[in-house]
Amino acid sequence: MAVFVALGAFVMTLVGGWTAGRVTDRRHLVLGLAGGLMLGVVGLDLLPEALEAAGGPVFGVPAALLLAVAGFLLAHVVERLLALRQAAHGGAEHDGRVPEVGLTAAAAMVGHSVMDGVAIGAAFQVGGGMGAAVALAVIAHDFADGFNTYTITKLYGNARRRAVAMLFADAAAPVVGAASTLLFTIPEQLLGGYLGFFGGALLYLAAAEILPEAHHDHPARSTLLCTVAGAGFIWLVVGLAE
């Protein structure tokens, strides 16, 4: 059942990526929506789950929040190091952005989608009701995952075929994750720490890269509304899943 439900996430991820690819003439709106979706996923989904699962505080600060800050800083450091490496070797950038950063970010999205599948499988091990609730949340926000995976890859100057390849990898990831729960389970505390860390990395990409790019050439009210709508959509998904 868990693997069958994960196929729904596969389809929804592809739909999200297809949507992102079809609206290239409204790139600023795509980026504004992607930024809102990512902020919503981090603030309303990943971090609350991480705070519940990652364990107690470390020197007065919840472990999940420390890991979120670490993820944010690591994303920044990796981007800067890759940019410096490209410059030192005469590599090309796309509007000041390094394609490898986009691929690294997309690969992180794929890793997160694997964990989505693991969450579905683990929930069904607890019971059918729990499995259905988790599956609803995962399938709904996998539209955002597919949308963001395609958008991030293209934003950093990668060719369309690379963006499509990363999209298909992200779509297949929940199925792989769900199937893996037939063999093992991940301790709750470790999973919570991962969610916090990944949330921090996503927050960096949304706040430092995607949203500034969305408003750079088109500082329109419609772009801002798309950002708010993206965050509101994730709020709706989380609320329906509770």
Coordinates of N, CA and C in Angstrom, one line a residue:
M1 N 0.8 -1.2 0.0 CA 0.0 0.0 0.0 C 0.9 1.3 0.0
A2 N 1.9 1.3 0.8 CA 2.8 2.4 0.9 C 3.4 2.7 -0.5
V3 N 3.9 1.7 -1.2 CA 4.5 1.9 -2.5 C 3.5 2.4 -3.5
F4 N 2.3 1.8 -3.4 CA 1.2 2.2 -4.3 C 0.8 3.7 -4.1
V5 N 0.8 4.1 -2.9 CA 0.5 5.5 -2.6 C 1.6 6.4 -3.0
A6 N 2.8 6.0 -2.9 CA 4.0 6.7 -3.3 C 4.0 7.0 -4.8
L7 N 3.3 6.1 -5.6 CA 3.1 6.4 -7.0 C 2.3 7.7 -7.3
G8 N 1.4 8.0 -6.4 CA 0.7 9.2 -6.5 C 1.6 10.4 -6.3
A9 N 2.6 10.3 -5.4 CA 3.6 11.4 -5.3 C 4.5 11.5 -6.5
F10 N 4.8 10.4 -7.2 CA 5.5 10.4 -8.4 C 4.8 11.2 -9.5
V11 N 3.5 11.0 -9.6 CA 2.7 11.7 -10.6 C 2.6 13.2 -10.3
M12 N 2.4 13.5 -9.0 CA 2.2 14.9 -8.6 C 3.5 15.7 -8.8
T13 N 4.6 15.0 -8.5 CA 5.9 15.7 -8.7 C 6.1 16.1 -10.2
L14 N 5.8 15.1 -11.1 CA 5.9 15.4 -12.5 C 5.0 16.6 -12.9
V15 N 3.8 16.6 -12.4 CA 2.9 17.7 -12.7 C 3.4 19.0 -12.3
G16 N 4.0 19.0 -11.1 CA 4.6 20.3 -10.6 C 5.8 20.8 -11.5
G17 N 6.6 19.8 -11.9 CA 7.7 20.2 -12.8 C 7.2 20.6 -14.2
W18 N 6.2 19.9 -14.7 CA 5.6 20.3 -16.0 C 5.0 21.7 -15.9
T19 N 4.4 22.0 -14.8 CA 3.8 23.4 -14.7 C 4.9 24.4 -14.7
A20 N 6.0 24.2 -14.0 CA 7.1 25.1 -14.0 C 7.7 25.4 -15.3
G21 N 7.8 24.3 -16.1 CA 8.4 24.4 -17.5 C 7.5 25.0 -18.5
R22 N 6.2 25.1 -18.2 CA 5.2 25.6 -19.2 C 5.0 27.1 -19.1
V23 N 5.5 27.7 -18.1 CA 5.2 29.1 -17.9 C 6.5 29.9 -18.0
T24 N 7.3 29.6 -18.9 CA 8.6 30.3 -19.0 C 8.4 31.8 -19.4
D25 N 7.3 32.2 -20.0 CA 7.1 33.6 -20.4 C 6.7 34.4 -19.2
R26 N 6.4 33.7 -18.0 CA 6.1 34.4 -16.8 C 7.1 33.9 -15.7
R27 N 8.4 34.0 -16.1 CA 9.4 33.5 -15.2 C 9.4 34.1 -13.8
H28 N 9.1 35.4 -13.7 CA 9.1 36.1 -12.4 C 8.0 35.6 -11.5
L29 N 6.8 35.2 -12.2 CA 5.8 34.7 -11.4 C 6.1 33.2 -10.9
V30 N 6.8 32.5 -11.8 CA 7.2 31.1 -11.4 C 8.1 31.2 -10.2
L31 N 9.1 32.1 -10.3 CA 10.1 32.2 -9.2 C 9.4 32.7 -7.9
G32 N 8.5 33.7 -8.0 CA 7.8 34.2 -6.9 C 7.0 33.1 -6.2
L33 N 6.3 32.2 -7.0 CA 5.5 31.1 -6.5 C 6.4 30.1 -5.8
A34 N 7.6 29.8 -6.5 CA 8.5 28.8 -6.0 C 9.1 29.2 -4.6
G35 N 9.4 30.5 -4.5 CA 9.9 31.0 -3.3 C 8.9 30.9 -2.2
G36 N 7.6 31.2 -2.5 CA 6.6 31.1 -1.4 C 6.3 29.6 -1.0
L37 N 6.4 28.7 -2.0 CA 6.2 27.3 -1.7 C 7.3 26.8 -0.8
M38 N 8.6 27.2 -1.1 CA 9.7 26.8 -0.3 C 9.6 27.3 1.1
L39 N 9.3 28.6 1.2 CA 9.2 29.2 2.5 C 8.1 28.5 3.3
G40 N 7.0 28.2 2.7 CA 5.9 27.5 3.3 C 6.3 26.1 3.8
V41 N 7.0 25.4 2.9 CA 7.4 24.0 3.2 C 8.3 24.0 4.5
V42 N 9.3 25.0 4.5 CA 10.2 25.1 5.6 C 9.6 25.5 6.9
G43 N 8.8 26.6 6.8 CA 8.3 27.2 8.1 C 7.1 26.5 8.6
L44 N 6.3 25.9 7.7 CA 5.0 25.3 8.2 C 5.0 23.8 8.2
D45 N 6.0 23.1 7.6 CA 6.0 21.7 7.5 C 7.3 21.1 8.1
L46 N 8.5 21.4 7.5 CA 9.7 20.8 7.9 C 10.1 21.2 9.3
L47 N 10.2 22.4 9.6 CA 10.7 22.8 11.0 C 9.7 22.4 12.1
P48 N 8.4 22.5 12.0 CA 7.6 22.0 13.1 C 7.8 20.5 13.3
E49 N 7.9 19.7 12.2 CA 8.1 18.3 12.4 C 9.5 18.0 13.0
A50 N 10.5 18.8 12.6 CA 11.8 18.6 13.1 C 11.9 19.0 14.6
L51 N 11.2 20.0 15.0 CA 11.2 20.4 16.4 C 10.6 19.3 17.3
E52 N 9.6 18.6 16.8 CA 9.0 17.5 17.5 C 9.9 16.3 17.6
A53 N 10.7 16.0 16.6 CA 11.4 14.7 16.5 C 12.8 14.8 16.8
A54 N 13.5 16.0 16.7 CA 14.9 16.0 16.7 C 15.5 15.9 18.1
G55 N 14.7 15.9 19.2 CA 15.3 15.8 20.5 C 15.3 17.1 21.2
G56 N 15.9 17.1 22.4 CA 15.9 18.3 23.3 C 16.9 19.3 22.9
P57 N 17.0 20.4 23.7 CA 17.9 21.5 23.3 C 19.4 21.2 23.5
V58 N 20.2 21.9 22.8 CA 21.7 21.8 22.9 C 22.2 23.2 23.3
F59 N 22.6 23.3 24.5 CA 23.1 24.5 25.1 C 22.0 25.6 25.0
G60 N 20.8 25.2 25.3 CA 19.7 26.2 25.4 C 19.0 26.4 24.1
V61 N 19.4 25.8 23.0 CA 18.7 26.0 21.7 C 18.2 24.6 21.2
P62 N 17.0 24.5 20.7 CA 16.5 23.2 20.1 C 17.4 22.7 19.1
A63 N 17.7 21.4 19.1 CA 18.6 20.8 18.1 C 18.2 21.0 16.7
A64 N 16.9 21.0 16.5 CA 16.4 21.2 15.1 C 16.7 22.6 14.6
L65 N 16.7 23.6 15.4 CA 17.0 25.0 15.0 C 18.5 25.1 14.7
L66 N 19.3 24.5 15.6 CA 20.7 24.6 15.4 C 21.1 23.9 14.0
L67 N 20.5 22.8 13.7 CA 20.7 22.1 12.4 C 20.2 23.0 11.3
A68 N 19.1 23.7 11.5 CA 18.6 24.5 10.4 C 19.6 25.6 10.1
V69 N 20.1 26.3 11.1 CA 21.1 27.3 10.9 C 22.4 26.7 10.2
A70 N 22.7 25.5 10.6 CA 23.9 24.8 10.0 C 23.6 24.6 8.5
G71 N 22.4 24.1 8.2 CA 22.0 23.9 6.8 C 22.0 25.2 6.0
F72 N 21.5 26.3 6.5 CA 21.6 27.6 5.9 C 23.0 28.0 5.6
L73 N 23.9 27.9 6.6 CA 25.3 28.3 6.4 C 26.0 27.4 5.4
L74 N 25.7 26.1 5.5 CA 26.4 25.2 4.6 C 26.0 25.5 3.1
A75 N 24.7 25.8 2.9 CA 24.3 26.1 1.5 C 25.0 27.4 1.0
H76 N 25.1 28.4 1.9 CA 25.9 29.6 1.5 C 27.3 29.3 1.3
V77 N 28.0 28.5 2.1 CA 29.4 28.2 1.9 C 29.6 27.4 0.6
V78 N 28.8 26.4 0.4 CA 28.9 25.6 -0.8 C 28.8 26.5 -2.1
E79 N 27.8 27.4 -2.1 CA 27.6 28.2 -3.2 C 28.8 29.1 -3.5
R80 N 29.3 29.7 -2.4 CA 30.5 30.6 -2.6 C 31.7 29.8 -3.0
L81 N 31.9 28.6 -2.4 CA 33.1 27.8 -2.8 C 33.0 27.3 -4.3
L82 N 31.9 26.9 -4.7 CA 31.7 26.5 -6.1 C 31.9 27.7 -7.0
A83 N 31.4 28.9 -6.6 CA 31.6 30.1 -7.5 C 33.1 30.4 -7.6
L84 N 33.8 30.4 -6.5 CA 35.3 30.6 -6.5 C 36.0 29.6 -7.3
R85 N 35.6 28.3 -7.2 CA 36.3 27.3 -8.0 C 36.1 27.5 -9.4
Q86 N 34.8 27.8 -9.8 CA 34.6 28.1 -11.2 C 35.4 29.3 -11.8
A87 N 35.5 30.3 -11.0 CA 36.2 31.5 -11.4 C 37.7 31.2 -11.5
A88 N 38.3 30.4 -10.6 CA 39.7 30.1 -10.6 C 40.0 29.2 -11.9
H89 N 39.1 28.4 -12.3 CA 39.4 27.5 -13.5 C 38.8 28.1 -14.8
G90 N 38.3 29.4 -14.7 CA 37.8 30.0 -15.9 C 36.5 29.5 -16.3
G91 N 35.7 28.8 -15.4 CA 34.4 28.3 -15.8 C 33.4 29.4 -16.0
A92 N 32.4 29.0 -16.7 CA 31.3 30.0 -17.0 C 30.2 30.0 -15.9
E93 N 29.7 31.1 -15.7 CA 28.5 31.3 -14.8 C 27.3 31.7 -15.7
H94 N 26.2 31.5 -15.1 CA 24.9 32.0 -15.8 C 24.4 33.1 -14.9
D95 N 24.5 34.4 -15.5 CA 24.0 35.5 -14.7 C 24.6 35.5 -13.3
G96 N 25.9 35.2 -13.1 CA 26.5 35.2 -11.8 C 26.2 33.9 -11.0
R97 N 25.5 32.9 -11.6 CA 25.1 31.7 -10.8 C 25.8 30.5 -11.4
V98 N 26.3 29.6 -10.6 CA 27.0 28.5 -11.0 C 26.1 27.3 -11.2
P99 N 26.1 26.7 -12.3 CA 25.1 25.6 -12.6 C 25.2 24.4 -11.6
E100 N 26.5 24.1 -11.1 CA 26.6 23.1 -10.1 C 25.8 23.3 -8.8
V101 N 25.6 24.6 -8.5 CA 24.8 24.9 -7.3 C 23.4 24.4 -7.5
G102 N 22.9 24.7 -8.7 CA 21.5 24.2 -9.0 C 21.4 22.7 -8.9
L103 N 22.4 22.0 -9.5 CA 22.3 20.6 -9.4 C 22.4 20.0 -8.0
T104 N 23.3 20.7 -7.2 CA 23.4 20.3 -5.8 C 22.1 20.5 -5.0
A105 N 21.5 21.6 -5.3 CA 20.2 21.9 -4.6 C 19.1 20.9 -5.1
A106 N 19.1 20.6 -6.3 CA 18.1 19.7 -6.9 C 18.4 18.3 -6.3
A107 N 19.6 17.9 -6.1 CA 20.0 16.6 -5.5 C 19.5 16.6 -4.1
A108 N 19.6 17.7 -3.4 CA 19.1 17.7 -2.0 C 17.6 17.6 -2.0
M109 N 16.9 18.1 -3.0 CA 15.4 17.9 -3.1 C 15.1 16.5 -3.3
V110 N 15.9 15.8 -4.1 CA 15.7 14.4 -4.4 C 15.9 13.6 -3.1
G111 N 16.9 13.9 -2.3 CA 17.1 13.3 -1.0 C 16.0 13.5 -0.1
H112 N 15.4 14.7 -0.1 CA 14.3 15.0 0.7 C 13.1 14.1 0.3
S113 N 12.9 14.0 -1.0 CA 11.8 13.2 -1.5 C 11.9 11.7 -1.2
V114 N 13.1 11.2 -1.1 CA 13.3 9.8 -0.6 C 12.8 9.7 0.8
M115 N 13.1 10.7 1.6 CA 12.6 10.7 3.0 C 11.1 10.9 3.1
D116 N 10.5 11.6 2.1 CA 9.0 11.6 2.0 C 8.5 10.2 1.9
G117 N 9.1 9.4 1.0 CA 8.7 8.1 0.8 C 8.8 7.2 2.0
V118 N 10.0 7.4 2.7 CA 10.2 6.7 4.0 C 9.1 7.1 5.0
A119 N 8.7 8.4 5.0 CA 7.7 8.8 6.0 C 6.4 8.1 5.7
I120 N 6.0 7.9 4.4 CA 4.8 7.2 4.0 C 4.9 5.8 4.5
G121 N 6.0 5.1 4.2 CA 6.1 3.7 4.6 C 6.0 3.5 6.1
A122 N 6.7 4.4 6.8 CA 6.7 4.3 8.3 C 5.4 4.5 8.9
A123 N 4.6 5.5 8.3 CA 3.3 5.8 8.8 C 2.3 4.6 8.5
F124 N 2.4 4.0 7.4 CA 1.6 2.8 7.2 C 1.9 1.6 8.1
Q125 N 3.2 1.6 8.6 CA 3.5 0.6 9.6 C 2.8 0.8 10.9
V126 N 2.6 2.1 11.2 CA 1.8 2.5 12.4 C 0.3 2.1 12.3
G127 N -0.2 2.4 11.1 CA -1.7 2.2 10.9 C -2.2 2.8 9.6
G128 N -3.3 2.3 9.1 CA -3.9 2.8 7.9 C -4.2 4.3 8.0
G129 N -4.8 4.7 9.1 CA -5.2 6.1 9.2 C -4.0 7.1 9.2
M130 N -3.0 6.7 10.0 CA -1.8 7.5 10.0 C -1.1 7.6 8.6
G131 N -1.1 6.4 7.9 CA -0.5 6.3 6.6 C -1.3 7.2 5.6
A132 N -2.6 7.3 5.7 CA -3.4 8.1 4.8 C -3.1 9.6 5.0
A133 N -3.0 10.0 6.3 CA -2.8 11.4 6.6 C -1.4 11.8 6.1
V134 N -0.4 11.0 6.3 CA 0.9 11.4 5.9 C 1.0 11.4 4.3
A135 N 0.3 10.4 3.7 CA 0.3 10.3 2.3 C -0.3 11.5 1.6
L136 N -1.4 12.0 2.2 CA -2.1 13.2 1.7 C -1.1 14.4 1.8
A137 N -0.4 14.6 2.9 CA 0.5 15.7 3.0 C 1.6 15.6 2.0
V138 N 2.2 14.4 1.8 CA 3.3 14.2 0.9 C 2.9 14.4 -0.5
I139 N 1.8 13.8 -0.9 CA 1.4 13.9 -2.3 C 1.1 15.4 -2.7
A140 N 0.4 16.1 -1.8 CA 0.1 17.5 -2.0 C 1.3 18.3 -2.1
H141 N 2.3 18.2 -1.2 CA 3.4 19.1 -1.3 C 4.5 18.6 -2.3
D142 N 4.3 17.4 -2.9 CA 5.2 17.0 -3.9 C 5.0 17.7 -5.2
F143 N 3.8 18.3 -5.4 CA 3.7 19.3 -6.5 C 4.7 20.4 -6.3
A144 N 4.8 20.9 -5.1 CA 5.8 22.0 -4.8 C 7.2 21.5 -5.0
D145 N 7.5 20.2 -4.6 CA 8.8 19.7 -4.8 C 9.2 19.6 -6.2
G146 N 8.3 19.1 -7.1 CA 8.6 19.0 -8.5 C 8.7 20.4 -9.1
F147 N 7.9 21.3 -8.7 CA 8.0 22.7 -9.2 C 9.3 23.3 -8.9
N148 N 9.7 23.1 -7.6 CA 10.9 23.8 -7.1 C 12.2 23.1 -7.7
T149 N 12.1 21.8 -7.9 CA 13.3 21.0 -8.4 C 13.6 21.5 -9.8
Y150 N 12.6 21.6 -10.6 CA 12.8 22.1 -12.0 C 13.2 23.5 -12.0
T151 N 12.6 24.4 -11.2 CA 12.9 25.8 -11.2 C 14.3 26.1 -10.7
I152 N 14.7 25.4 -9.7 CA 16.1 25.6 -9.1 C 17.1 25.2 -10.1
T153 N 16.9 24.1 -10.8 CA 17.9 23.6 -11.7 C 18.1 24.5 -12.9
K154 N 17.0 25.0 -13.4 CA 17.0 25.9 -14.6 C 17.5 27.3 -14.1
L155 N 17.2 27.7 -12.9 CA 17.6 29.1 -12.5 C 19.1 29.3 -12.5
Y156 N 19.8 28.2 -12.2 CA 21.3 28.3 -12.2 C 21.9 28.0 -13.5
G157 N 21.2 28.0 -14.6 CA 21.7 28.0 -15.9 C 21.9 26.6 -16.5
N158 N 21.4 25.6 -15.9 CA 21.5 24.2 -16.4 C 20.5 24.0 -17.6
A159 N 20.9 23.1 -18.5 CA 20.1 22.9 -19.7 C 18.8 22.2 -19.3
R160 N 17.8 22.3 -20.2 CA 16.5 21.8 -19.9 C 16.6 20.3 -19.6
R161 N 17.4 19.5 -20.4 CA 17.5 18.1 -20.2 C 18.0 17.7 -18.8
R162 N 18.8 18.5 -18.2 CA 19.3 18.3 -16.8 C 18.2 18.6 -15.9
A163 N 17.4 19.6 -16.1 CA 16.3 19.9 -15.2 C 15.2 18.8 -15.3
V164 N 15.0 18.3 -16.5 CA 14.0 17.2 -16.6 C 14.5 15.9 -16.0
A165 N 15.8 15.7 -16.1 CA 16.4 14.5 -15.5 C 16.3 14.6 -13.9
M166 N 16.6 15.7 -13.4 CA 16.5 15.9 -11.9 C 15.0 15.8 -11.5
L167 N 14.1 16.3 -12.4 CA 12.7 16.2 -12.0 C 12.2 14.7 -12.0
F168 N 12.6 13.9 -12.9 CA 12.3 12.5 -12.9 C 12.9 11.8 -11.7
A169 N 14.1 12.2 -11.4 CA 14.8 11.6 -10.2 C 14.0 11.9 -8.9
D170 N 13.5 13.2 -8.9 CA 12.8 13.6 -7.7 C 11.4 12.9 -7.6
A171 N 10.8 12.6 -8.8 CA 9.5 12.0 -8.8 C 9.7 10.5 -8.4
A172 N 10.8 9.8 -8.8 CA 11.0 8.4 -8.5 C 11.4 8.2 -7.0
A173 N 11.9 9.3 -6.4 CA 12.5 9.2 -5.1 C 11.5 8.7 -4.0
P174 N 10.3 9.2 -4.0 CA 9.3 8.8 -2.9 C 9.0 7.3 -3.0
V175 N 9.0 6.8 -4.3 CA 8.7 5.3 -4.5 C 9.8 4.5 -3.9
V176 N 11.1 5.0 -4.2 CA 12.2 4.3 -3.6 C 12.2 4.3 -2.1
G177 N 11.9 5.5 -1.5 CA 11.9 5.6 -0.1 C 10.8 4.8 0.6
A178 N 9.6 4.7 0.0 CA 8.6 3.9 0.5 C 8.9 2.4 0.5
A179 N 9.5 2.0 -0.7 CA 9.9 0.6 -0.8 C 11.0 0.2 0.2
S180 N 11.9 1.2 0.6 CA 13.0 0.9 1.5 C 12.5 0.5 2.9
T181 N 11.3 1.0 3.3 CA 10.7 0.7 4.6 C 10.3 -0.7 4.8
L182 N 10.3 -1.5 3.7 CA 10.2 -2.9 3.8 C 11.4 -3.6 4.4
L183 N 12.5 -2.8 4.4 CA 13.8 -3.4 4.9 C 14.3 -2.8 6.2
F184 N 14.0 -1.5 6.4 CA 14.5 -0.9 7.7 C 13.7 0.4 8.0
T185 N 13.9 0.9 9.1 CA 13.2 2.2 9.5 C 14.3 3.1 10.1
I186 N 14.0 4.4 10.0 CA 15.0 5.4 10.4 C 14.5 5.9 11.8
P187 N 15.4 6.0 12.8 CA 15.1 6.5 14.1 C 14.5 7.9 14.0
E188 N 13.5 8.2 14.8 CA 12.8 9.4 14.8 C 13.7 10.6 15.0
Q189 N 14.6 10.5 15.9 CA 15.5 11.6 16.3 C 16.4 12.0 15.1
L190 N 16.9 11.0 14.4 CA 17.8 11.2 13.2 C 17.0 11.9 12.1
L191 N 15.7 11.4 11.9 CA 14.9 12.0 10.9 C 14.6 13.4 11.2
G192 N 14.3 13.7 12.5 CA 14.0 15.1 12.8 C 15.2 16.0 12.6
G193 N 16.4 15.6 12.9 CA 17.6 16.4 12.6 C 17.8 16.6 11.2
Y194 N 17.5 15.6 10.3 CA 17.7 15.8 8.9 C 16.7 16.9 8.4
L195 N 15.4 16.8 8.9 CA 14.4 17.8 8.4 C 14.8 19.2 8.8
G196 N 15.4 19.4 10.0 CA 15.9 20.7 10.4 C 17.0 21.2 9.5
F197 N 18.0 20.4 9.2 CA 19.1 20.7 8.4 C 18.7 21.1 7.0
F198 N 17.9 20.2 6.4 CA 17.4 20.4 5.0 C 16.5 21.7 4.9
G199 N 15.7 21.9 6.0 CA 14.9 23.2 6.0 C 15.8 24.4 6.0
G200 N 16.9 24.4 6.7 CA 17.8 25.6 6.7 C 18.4 25.8 5.3
A201 N 18.8 24.7 4.6 CA 19.3 24.9 3.2 C 18.3 25.4 2.3
L202 N 17.0 24.9 2.4 CA 16.0 25.4 1.5 C 15.7 26.9 1.8
L203 N 15.7 27.3 3.1 CA 15.5 28.6 3.4 C 16.5 29.6 2.8
Y204 N 17.7 29.2 2.8 CA 18.8 30.0 2.1 C 18.5 30.1 0.6
L205 N 18.1 29.1 -0.1 CA 17.8 29.1 -1.5 C 16.6 30.1 -1.8
A206 N 15.6 29.9 -0.9 CA 14.4 30.8 -1.2 C 14.7 32.2 -0.9
A207 N 15.3 32.5 0.3 CA 15.5 33.9 0.7 C 16.6 34.6 0.0
A208 N 17.7 33.9 -0.3 CA 18.9 34.6 -0.8 C 19.0 34.5 -2.3
E209 N 18.3 33.6 -2.9 CA 18.5 33.4 -4.4 C 17.2 33.5 -5.2
I210 N 16.2 32.7 -4.8 CA 15.0 32.7 -5.7 C 14.1 34.0 -5.6
L211 N 13.8 34.4 -4.4 CA 13.0 35.6 -4.2 C 13.7 36.9 -4.8
P212 N 15.0 37.1 -4.5 CA 15.6 38.3 -5.1 C 15.6 38.2 -6.6
E213 N 15.8 37.1 -7.2 CA 15.7 36.9 -8.6 C 14.3 37.2 -9.2
A214 N 13.3 36.8 -8.4 CA 12.0 36.9 -8.9 C 11.6 38.4 -9.0
H215 N 12.1 39.2 -8.1 CA 11.8 40.7 -8.0 C 12.8 41.6 -8.7
H216 N 13.9 41.0 -9.3 CA 15.0 41.8 -9.8 C 14.5 42.5 -11.1
D217 N 14.0 41.8 -12.1 CA 13.5 42.4 -13.3 C 12.1 42.8 -13.3
H218 N 11.3 42.1 -12.5 CA 9.8 42.4 -12.4 C 9.4 42.6 -11.0
P219 N 9.6 43.8 -10.5 CA 9.2 44.1 -9.1 C 7.7 44.4 -9.1
A220 N 6.9 43.4 -9.5 CA 5.4 43.6 -9.7 C 4.7 43.1 -8.5
R221 N 3.5 43.7 -8.3 CA 2.6 43.2 -7.2 C 2.2 41.7 -7.4
S222 N 2.0 41.4 -8.7 CA 1.6 40.0 -9.0 C 2.7 39.0 -8.5
T223 N 3.9 39.3 -8.6 CA 5.0 38.4 -8.1 C 4.9 38.2 -6.6
L224 N 4.7 39.3 -5.9 CA 4.5 39.2 -4.5 C 3.3 38.4 -4.1
L225 N 2.2 38.6 -4.8 CA 1.0 37.8 -4.6 C 1.2 36.3 -4.8
C226 N 2.0 36.0 -5.8 CA 2.4 34.6 -6.1 C 3.2 34.0 -4.9
T227 N 4.1 34.8 -4.3 CA 4.8 34.3 -3.2 C 3.9 34.0 -2.0
V228 N 3.0 35.0 -1.7 CA 2.1 34.8 -0.6 C 1.2 33.6 -0.9
A229 N 0.7 33.4 -2.1 CA -0.1 32.3 -2.5 C 0.6 31.0 -2.3
G230 N 1.9 30.9 -2.6 CA 2.6 29.7 -2.5 C 2.7 29.3 -1.0
A231 N 3.0 30.2 -0.1 CA 3.1 29.9 1.3 C 1.7 29.6 1.8
G232 N 0.7 30.3 1.3 CA -0.7 29.9 1.8 C -1.1 28.6 1.4
F233 N -0.7 28.1 0.2 CA -1.0 26.8 -0.3 C -0.5 25.7 0.6
I234 N 0.8 25.9 1.0 CA 1.4 24.9 1.9 C 0.7 24.9 3.3
W235 N 0.3 26.1 3.7 CA -0.5 26.2 5.0 C -1.8 25.4 4.9
L236 N -2.5 25.5 3.7 CA -3.7 24.7 3.5 C -3.4 23.2 3.5
V237 N -2.4 22.8 2.8 CA -2.0 21.4 2.8 C -1.8 20.8 4.2
V238 N -1.0 21.6 4.9 CA -0.6 21.1 6.3 C -1.9 21.1 7.1
G239 N -2.8 22.1 7.0 CA -4.0 22.1 7.8 C -4.9 20.9 7.5
L240 N -5.0 20.6 6.2 CA -5.9 19.5 5.8 C -5.3 18.1 6.2
A241 N -4.0 18.1 6.3 CA -3.4 16.8 6.7 C -3.5 16.5 8.2
E242 N -3.8 17.6 9.0 CA -3.8 17.4 10.5 C -5.1 16.7 10.9

